[in-house]
Amino acid sequence: MHYKTDINARKAILIQLLNEIESREEQILQALYDDFKKPFFEGILTETSFVKSELKATIKNIHRWTKPKNVFPSILNFPSLDCIYKEPFGKVLIIAPWNYPFQLAICPLVAAVAAGNQVVLKPSELTQNTSRIIGEIIRKIFDQNHVEVIEGDHLVAQNLLAQRWDYIFFTGSVAVGKIVAEAAAKFLTPLTLELGGKNPGIIDQTANLELAAKRIVWGKFINGGQTCIAPDYLLVHSKIKMVFIGHLINVIKNAYGENPQLSEDFCRIVNLKNWQRLQGLLKGNTILHGGQTNEKELYIAPTIIDEPELESALMKDEIFGPLLPIISFETDEDLSKIILRYEKPLSLYVFSTDKTFSKKIMRDYAFGGGCINDTVIHFANKRLPFGGVGHSGIGAYHGRWSFDTFSHQKAVVKKSNWLDLPFRYAPYKNKLAMIRKLLHWF
């Protein structure tokens, strides 16, 4: 089909997609609000503006990204011209999550289309309003043989995974990621897994505590805490722990008021199942602030929990909600014992003005990506790869990295005919010393 080879056709349809999203932005924001009361501000900041930025960057750079790249040839192949072609994988399956249901569906789609693939997109059934408008947009812009949206529950996803694909892109939980990887392995299908984990936030005694509190509260409680790169728990130096908790509480009150349930700026839990799971995690823990819940509204307050048991349900898996455990530490050994209890996280954050300490944390621990003296913002830079490591994910995307994710890098050597060195051909008699000497230099 023409979009596999015609770069102008890919660019033109991405421009149509951008125009349609811009014209329907208010409807998208309303759908996000209807699904789990996502504030319009957060909808713009974390969903529609991010998608539009990704589209604009892709449209601007698509000709450069698709251009074959010449590389320096090996002297052993002299004379030759060596290059890398960007080739679409073919039929791609994208399974999107519910927590950022518009952004995490459309951004991978943009890259897959830009790379020339056919795409089947499965949006989340938990955010039905957003999934519906995604379907409307896609069906208006794309031919069904080019991009198709298939809505439905986990059984639909299972049926899709049972088919053979040329590439799979999945965003979601570690548990489901393992199921996706198992399905892909049956056909040796390459894949990207964007998963999660228990992301630590480390605050030492040299940190700017008031500023750290503001940035942590924002990164933790945006989207109601339902963010894969949100700080999952905090490790706070014992000398400044109580002072820092005071700053956290003040920031929460300033952001969401004395009763966050009345705030227009605080999201709700996506469904009853997740609300019940989070409410269950509160039991048996010491609550320093928050803890209020309302089943009818699927509301759980921004909550600070003091020194939970490391073996507790709260600390066993990723929280994925507005519960923030605080654990004190004193030594580097304390940090190591706690952080290394868990699989490699998707993100790690350290707050410190001690450059040596910050560099040591960045060096000593494996994680997908992170920040020094902030949270979450590494996600926003399209020039940085975003992805996990180990159980927190496989592969990376954003910007140019997204295009490369959905492209096979095809290596080609064009050998010249005007010179053909004879030493590589049999018979090999009297050539062994020469080949050893030659290869010694390469």
Coordinates of C-alpha atoms in Angstrom, one line a residue:
M1 CA 0.0 0.0 0.0
H2 CA 1.1 3.5 -0.7
Y3 CA 1.7 4.5 2.9
K4 CA 4.4 1.8 3.3
T5 CA 6.6 3.6 0.7
D6 CA 5.1 7.0 0.2
I7 CA 6.5 9.3 2.9
N8 CA 4.3 12.2 1.7
A9 CA 1.2 10.1 2.2
R10 CA 2.2 9.3 5.7
K11 CA 2.9 13.0 6.5
A12 CA -0.4 14.1 4.9
I13 CA -2.5 11.7 7.0
L14 CA -0.7 12.7 10.2
I15 CA -1.5 16.4 9.4
Q16 CA -5.2 15.3 9.0
L17 CA -5.0 13.6 12.4
L18 CA -3.4 16.7 14.1
N19 CA -6.2 18.9 12.6
E20 CA -8.9 16.6 13.8
I21 CA -7.5 16.4 17.3
E22 CA -7.2 20.2 17.5
S23 CA -10.8 20.6 16.3
R24 CA -12.1 18.1 18.9
E25 CA -9.8 18.9 21.8
E26 CA -12.7 20.1 24.1
Q27 CA -14.6 16.9 23.4
I28 CA -11.5 14.9 24.3
L29 CA -11.0 16.8 27.5
Q30 CA -14.7 16.3 28.4
A31 CA -14.4 12.5 27.7
L32 CA -11.4 12.4 30.1
Y33 CA -13.4 14.2 32.7
D34 CA -16.4 12.0 32.3
D35 CA -14.2 8.9 32.7
F36 CA -12.6 9.7 36.0
K37 CA -12.9 13.5 36.6
K38 CA -9.6 14.3 35.1
P39 CA -9.3 18.1 35.4
F40 CA -9.2 19.9 32.0
F41 CA -5.8 21.4 33.1
E42 CA -4.3 18.0 33.6
G43 CA -6.0 16.8 30.4
I44 CA -4.3 19.5 28.4
L45 CA -0.9 19.2 30.1
T46 CA -0.6 15.4 30.1
E47 CA -2.8 14.3 27.2
T48 CA -3.8 16.5 24.3
S49 CA -0.8 18.9 24.3
F50 CA 1.6 16.0 24.6
V51 CA -0.1 14.3 21.6
K52 CA -0.1 17.4 19.5
S53 CA 3.5 18.1 20.3
E54 CA 4.5 14.5 19.3
L55 CA 2.5 14.9 16.0
K56 CA 4.1 18.2 15.2
A57 CA 7.6 16.9 15.8
T58 CA 6.9 13.8 13.7
I59 CA 5.4 15.8 10.8
K60 CA 8.4 18.1 10.9
N61 CA 11.0 15.4 10.9
I62 CA 9.5 12.5 9.1
H63 CA 11.5 13.0 5.9
R64 CA 14.7 13.2 7.8
W65 CA 13.9 10.1 10.0
T66 CA 13.0 8.0 7.0
K67 CA 16.0 8.9 5.0
P68 CA 18.6 6.0 4.6
K69 CA 21.6 6.7 6.9
N70 CA 25.0 6.2 5.5
V71 CA 27.6 4.7 7.9
F72 CA 31.4 4.5 7.7
P73 CA 32.1 1.2 5.8
S74 CA 34.4 -1.5 7.1
I75 CA 37.9 -1.4 5.4
L76 CA 37.4 -5.2 5.0
N77 CA 34.6 -4.5 2.5
F78 CA 36.6 -1.9 0.5
P79 CA 35.3 -0.5 -1.7
S80 CA 31.7 -0.3 -0.6
L81 CA 28.9 2.0 0.5
D82 CA 27.2 1.0 3.7
C83 CA 23.8 2.3 4.9
I84 CA 20.8 1.7 7.1
Y85 CA 17.3 1.6 5.7
K86 CA 14.2 2.3 7.9
E87 CA 11.6 -0.3 7.0
P88 CA 8.1 -0.8 8.6
F89 CA 7.6 -4.0 10.5
G90 CA 4.2 -4.6 8.9
K91 CA 1.1 -5.3 11.0
V92 CA 1.4 -3.7 14.5
L93 CA -0.8 -4.3 17.6
I94 CA -1.0 -1.4 20.1
I95 CA -2.7 -2.1 23.5
A96 CA -3.2 1.1 25.4
P97 CA -3.9 1.6 29.2
W98 CA -6.6 3.5 31.0
N99 CA -4.6 6.0 33.1
Y100 CA -3.6 8.3 30.3
P101 CA -6.0 6.8 27.8
F102 CA -5.7 9.4 25.0
Q103 CA -2.0 10.1 25.1
L104 CA -0.8 6.5 25.6
A105 CA -3.0 5.3 22.7
I106 CA -2.3 8.0 20.2
C107 CA 1.4 8.6 20.7
P108 CA 2.5 5.1 19.8
L109 CA 0.0 5.1 16.9
V110 CA 1.6 8.3 15.5
A111 CA 5.0 6.7 15.5
A112 CA 3.7 3.4 14.0
V113 CA 1.9 5.3 11.2
A114 CA 5.0 7.5 10.5
A115 CA 7.1 4.4 10.2
G116 CA 4.7 3.0 7.5
N117 CA 3.0 0.2 9.4
Q118 CA -0.6 -1.1 9.5
V119 CA -2.0 -0.7 13.0
V120 CA -4.7 -2.3 15.1
L121 CA -5.3 -0.2 18.2
K122 CA -7.0 -1.6 21.3
P123 CA -7.9 1.3 23.7
S124 CA -8.9 0.6 27.3
E125 CA -12.4 -0.6 28.1
L126 CA -12.1 1.1 31.5
T127 CA -12.2 4.6 30.0
Q128 CA -15.2 4.2 27.6
N129 CA -15.8 7.8 26.8
T130 CA -12.2 8.4 25.8
S131 CA -12.0 5.1 23.9
R132 CA -15.2 6.0 22.0
I133 CA -13.8 9.4 20.8
I134 CA -10.5 7.8 19.8
G135 CA -12.5 5.4 17.7
E136 CA -14.4 8.2 16.1
I137 CA -11.3 10.1 15.2
I138 CA -9.4 7.1 13.8
R139 CA -12.3 5.9 11.7
K140 CA -12.8 9.4 10.2
I141 CA -9.1 9.8 9.3
F142 CA -7.8 6.4 8.4
D143 CA -8.9 3.7 6.0
Q144 CA -9.8 0.5 8.0
N145 CA -7.0 -1.4 6.2
H146 CA -4.5 1.1 7.4
V147 CA -5.5 1.8 11.1
E148 CA -8.3 0.0 12.9
V149 CA -9.6 0.5 16.4
I150 CA -11.0 -2.5 18.2
E151 CA -12.8 -1.8 21.5
G152 CA -13.6 -4.4 24.1
D153 CA -12.5 -6.1 27.4
H154 CA -9.6 -8.4 28.3
L155 CA -11.2 -11.2 26.2
V156 CA -10.9 -9.0 23.1
A157 CA -7.2 -8.4 24.0
Q158 CA -6.7 -12.1 24.5
N159 CA -8.1 -12.8 21.0
L160 CA -5.9 -10.2 19.5
L161 CA -2.8 -11.5 21.2
A162 CA -3.6 -15.0 19.9
Q163 CA -3.0 -13.7 16.3
R164 CA 0.3 -13.3 14.7
W165 CA 1.7 -9.7 14.5
D166 CA 4.9 -8.2 13.2
Y167 CA 5.2 -6.0 16.3
I168 CA 3.4 -5.5 19.6
F169 CA 3.4 -2.4 21.7
F170 CA 1.9 -2.7 25.2
T171 CA 1.5 -0.3 28.0
G172 CA 0.2 -1.5 31.3
S173 CA 0.9 -3.6 34.4
V174 CA 3.8 -6.0 34.9
A175 CA 1.4 -8.9 35.4
V176 CA -0.3 -8.3 32.0
G177 CA 3.0 -7.5 30.4
K178 CA 4.2 -11.1 31.1
I179 CA 1.1 -12.4 29.4
V180 CA 1.8 -10.2 26.4
A181 CA 5.4 -11.3 26.3
E182 CA 4.3 -15.0 26.4
A183 CA 1.9 -14.5 23.5
A184 CA 4.6 -12.7 21.5
A185 CA 7.1 -15.4 22.1
K186 CA 4.9 -18.0 20.4
F187 CA 5.6 -16.2 17.1
L188 CA 8.9 -14.7 18.0
T189 CA 7.2 -11.3 17.7
P190 CA 9.4 -8.3 18.7
L191 CA 7.7 -6.1 21.2
T192 CA 7.9 -3.0 23.5
L193 CA 6.6 -3.3 27.0
E194 CA 6.0 -0.1 29.0
L195 CA 5.3 -1.3 32.5
G196 CA 5.9 0.1 36.0
G197 CA 7.2 -0.7 39.4
K198 CA 7.9 0.7 42.9
N199 CA 9.5 4.0 42.1
P200 CA 11.6 5.4 45.0
G201 CA 11.9 9.0 45.9
I202 CA 15.0 9.8 48.0
I203 CA 15.2 12.9 50.2
D204 CA 18.5 13.5 52.0
Q205 CA 19.2 16.1 54.7
T206 CA 20.7 18.6 52.3
A207 CA 17.5 18.9 50.1
N208 CA 15.5 22.0 49.7
L209 CA 12.6 20.5 51.6
E210 CA 9.9 23.0 50.8
L211 CA 10.6 22.8 47.0
A212 CA 11.0 19.1 47.1
A213 CA 7.6 18.7 48.8
K214 CA 5.9 20.8 46.1
R215 CA 7.5 18.8 43.3
I216 CA 6.7 15.4 44.9
V217 CA 3.1 16.3 45.7
W218 CA 2.6 17.4 42.1
G219 CA 4.3 14.3 40.6
K220 CA 2.6 11.9 43.0
F221 CA -1.0 13.2 43.1
I222 CA -1.4 14.4 39.5
N223 CA -4.0 12.1 37.8
G224 CA -5.0 10.9 41.2
G225 CA -1.7 9.1 41.7
Q226 CA -2.5 6.8 38.7
T227 CA 0.8 7.4 37.0
C228 CA 3.3 4.7 36.2
I229 CA 6.3 7.1 36.9
A230 CA 4.8 8.7 40.0
P231 CA 6.9 8.3 43.2
D232 CA 5.6 5.1 44.8
Y233 CA 7.3 5.6 48.2
L234 CA 9.7 8.1 49.8
L235 CA 12.9 7.3 51.6
V236 CA 13.5 10.4 53.8
H237 CA 16.6 10.9 56.0
S238 CA 15.6 10.5 59.6
K239 CA 17.0 13.9 60.6
I240 CA 14.6 15.8 58.4
K241 CA 11.7 13.4 58.2
M242 CA 9.1 15.2 60.5
V243 CA 9.9 18.6 59.1
F244 CA 9.6 17.3 55.6
I245 CA 6.2 15.6 56.3
G246 CA 5.0 19.0 57.6
H247 CA 5.9 20.5 54.2
L248 CA 4.1 17.7 52.4
I249 CA 0.9 18.3 54.4
N250 CA 1.1 22.0 53.8
V251 CA 1.6 21.6 50.1
I252 CA -1.3 19.1 49.8
K253 CA -3.6 21.6 51.6
N254 CA -2.5 24.4 49.4
A255 CA -3.0 22.4 46.2
Y256 CA -6.3 20.7 47.0
G257 CA -7.8 22.5 50.0
E258 CA -8.7 21.2 53.5
N259 CA -11.1 18.8 51.8
P260 CA -9.7 17.5 48.5
Q261 CA -13.0 15.8 47.8
L262 CA -14.4 19.2 47.0
S263 CA -11.4 20.2 44.8
E264 CA -11.9 20.5 41.0
D265 CA -8.2 19.7 40.6
F266 CA -8.1 16.2 42.1
C267 CA -8.8 13.2 39.9
R268 CA -10.9 10.1 40.9
I269 CA -10.0 6.4 40.9
V270 CA -10.9 4.9 37.5
N271 CA -13.3 2.2 38.7
L272 CA -14.7 0.3 41.8
K273 CA -12.2 -2.6 41.5
N274 CA -9.2 -0.2 41.8
W275 CA -10.9 1.8 44.5
Q276 CA -11.4 -1.3 46.6
R277 CA -7.8 -2.4 46.1
L278 CA -6.5 1.0 47.2
Q279 CA -8.9 1.2 50.2
G280 CA -7.6 -2.3 51.3
L281 CA -4.0 -1.0 51.2
L282 CA -4.9 1.6 53.9
K283 CA -5.8 -1.0 56.5
G284 CA -3.3 -1.6 59.3
N285 CA -1.2 1.4 58.4
T286 CA -0.4 4.6 60.3
I287 CA -2.0 7.5 58.4
L288 CA -0.4 10.9 59.0
H289 CA -2.6 12.8 56.6
G290 CA -5.7 12.0 54.5
G291 CA -7.1 8.5 54.4
Q292 CA -10.7 9.6 53.7
T293 CA -12.6 7.6 51.1
N294 CA -16.0 7.7 49.4
E295 CA -17.1 4.7 47.4
K296 CA -19.9 6.5 45.6
E297 CA -17.5 9.0 44.1
L298 CA -14.6 6.6 43.8
Y299 CA -12.7 9.1 45.9
I300 CA -9.5 8.4 48.0
A301 CA -7.9 11.4 49.5
P302 CA -4.2 12.3 49.1
T303 CA -2.8 10.2 51.9
I304 CA 0.6 10.1 53.7
I305 CA 1.4 6.8 55.5
D306 CA 4.1 6.5 58.1
E307 CA 6.7 3.7 58.2
P308 CA 4.7 0.8 56.6
E309 CA 6.0 -2.7 57.1
L310 CA 8.1 -3.6 54.1
E311 CA 6.3 -7.0 53.9
S312 CA 2.9 -5.3 53.9
A313 CA 0.5 -5.3 50.9
L314 CA 1.1 -1.6 50.5
M315 CA 4.8 -2.2 49.9
K316 CA 4.5 -5.4 47.9
D317 CA 3.5 -4.1 44.5
E318 CA 3.1 -0.8 42.7
I319 CA 0.5 1.3 44.5
F320 CA -0.9 3.2 41.5
G321 CA -3.0 5.6 43.5
P322 CA -2.9 8.6 45.9
L323 CA -1.2 6.8 48.8
L324 CA 2.3 7.9 49.7
P325 CA 4.4 5.8 52.2
I326 CA 7.2 7.5 54.1
I327 CA 10.2 5.4 55.2
S328 CA 13.1 6.8 57.1
F329 CA 16.8 6.0 56.4
E330 CA 20.2 7.0 57.8
T331 CA 22.8 5.3 55.7
D332 CA 23.5 4.3 52.1
E333 CA 23.2 0.7 53.3
D334 CA 19.6 1.5 54.5
L335 CA 18.7 2.8 51.0
S336 CA 20.3 -0.2 49.4
K337 CA 18.4 -2.8 51.5
I338 CA 15.1 -1.2 50.7
I339 CA 15.5 -0.3 47.0
L340 CA 17.0 -3.6 46.1
R341 CA 14.2 -5.5 47.7
Y342 CA 12.2 -4.7 44.5
E343 CA 12.6 -5.2 40.8
K344 CA 14.2 -2.4 38.8
P345 CA 11.8 0.5 38.9
L346 CA 10.5 2.5 35.9
S347 CA 11.7 5.7 37.6
L348 CA 13.8 6.9 40.5
Y349 CA 14.0 10.4 42.0
V350 CA 16.6 11.9 44.4
F351 CA 16.3 15.3 46.1
S352 CA 19.6 16.6 47.3
T353 CA 22.0 19.5 47.0
D354 CA 24.9 17.1 47.5
K355 CA 26.1 16.5 44.0
T356 CA 28.3 13.6 45.1
F357 CA 25.3 11.9 46.7
S358 CA 23.0 12.4 43.7
K359 CA 25.6 11.1 41.3
K360 CA 26.2 8.0 43.5
I361 CA 22.4 7.3 43.5
M362 CA 22.2 7.6 39.7
R363 CA 25.2 5.3 39.3
D364 CA 24.4 2.7 41.9
Y365 CA 20.8 1.9 41.0
A366 CA 19.2 0.6 37.8
F367 CA 16.0 2.3 36.7
G368 CA 14.2 3.3 33.5
G369 CA 14.6 7.1 33.9
G370 CA 14.4 9.7 36.5
C371 CA 15.2 13.1 37.9
I372 CA 17.5 14.9 40.4
N373 CA 15.4 17.4 42.4
D374 CA 12.2 16.9 40.6
T375 CA 9.7 14.1 39.6
V376 CA 8.0 12.9 36.4
I377 CA 9.4 15.7 34.1
H378 CA 11.9 13.5 32.2
F379 CA 8.8 12.1 30.4
A380 CA 8.2 15.4 28.7
N381 CA 11.5 15.6 26.8
K382 CA 11.1 14.0 23.3
R383 CA 14.9 13.9 23.0
L384 CA 15.1 11.5 25.9
P385 CA 14.2 7.8 25.4
F386 CA 11.4 6.8 27.7
G387 CA 11.2 3.2 28.8
G388 CA 11.9 0.7 31.6
V389 CA 14.5 -1.9 32.4
G390 CA 14.0 -5.4 33.7
H391 CA 10.5 -5.9 35.1
S392 CA 9.6 -2.2 34.5
G393 CA 9.7 -2.6 30.7
I394 CA 11.4 -3.5 27.4
G395 CA 12.3 -0.9 24.8
A396 CA 11.9 2.8 24.7
Y397 CA 10.0 5.5 22.8
H398 CA 9.2 9.3 22.4
G399 CA 10.2 11.5 19.5
R400 CA 12.8 9.9 17.2
W401 CA 13.0 6.9 19.6
S402 CA 9.3 6.2 18.8
F403 CA 9.9 6.2 15.1
D404 CA 12.9 3.9 15.4
T405 CA 10.9 1.5 17.7
F406 CA 8.4 0.9 14.9
S407 CA 11.0 0.6 12.2
H408 CA 13.2 -2.3 11.3
Q409 CA 16.8 -1.1 10.9
K410 CA 17.8 -2.8 7.6
A411 CA 21.6 -2.9 7.0
V412 CA 22.8 -2.9 3.4
V413 CA 26.3 -3.0 1.9
K414 CA 26.6 -1.9 -1.7
K415 CA 29.9 -3.4 -3.0
S416 CA 31.7 -1.9 -5.9
N417 CA 32.8 -4.0 -8.8
W418 CA 35.9 -2.0 -9.8
L419 CA 38.1 -3.8 -7.3
D420 CA 37.9 -7.4 -5.9
L421 CA 40.6 -8.3 -3.5
P422 CA 41.4 -12.0 -3.8
F423 CA 42.6 -13.0 -0.3
R424 CA 39.1 -13.8 1.0
Y425 CA 38.5 -16.6 -1.6
A426 CA 39.6 -20.2 -1.4
P427 CA 42.1 -21.8 -1.7
Y428 CA 43.5 -20.4 1.5
K429 CA 47.0 -21.7 1.2
N430 CA 49.7 -19.2 2.2
K431 CA 47.0 -16.7 3.3
L432 CA 46.7 -17.4 7.0
A433 CA 49.5 -15.1 8.2
M434 CA 48.2 -12.3 6.0
I435 CA 44.6 -12.5 7.3
R436 CA 45.8 -12.7 10.9
K437 CA 47.9 -9.6 10.4
L438 CA 45.2 -7.7 8.6
L439 CA 42.4 -8.6 11.2
H440 CA 44.7 -7.6 14.0
W441 CA 44.1 -4.0 13.1
F442 CA 40.3 -4.2 13.0

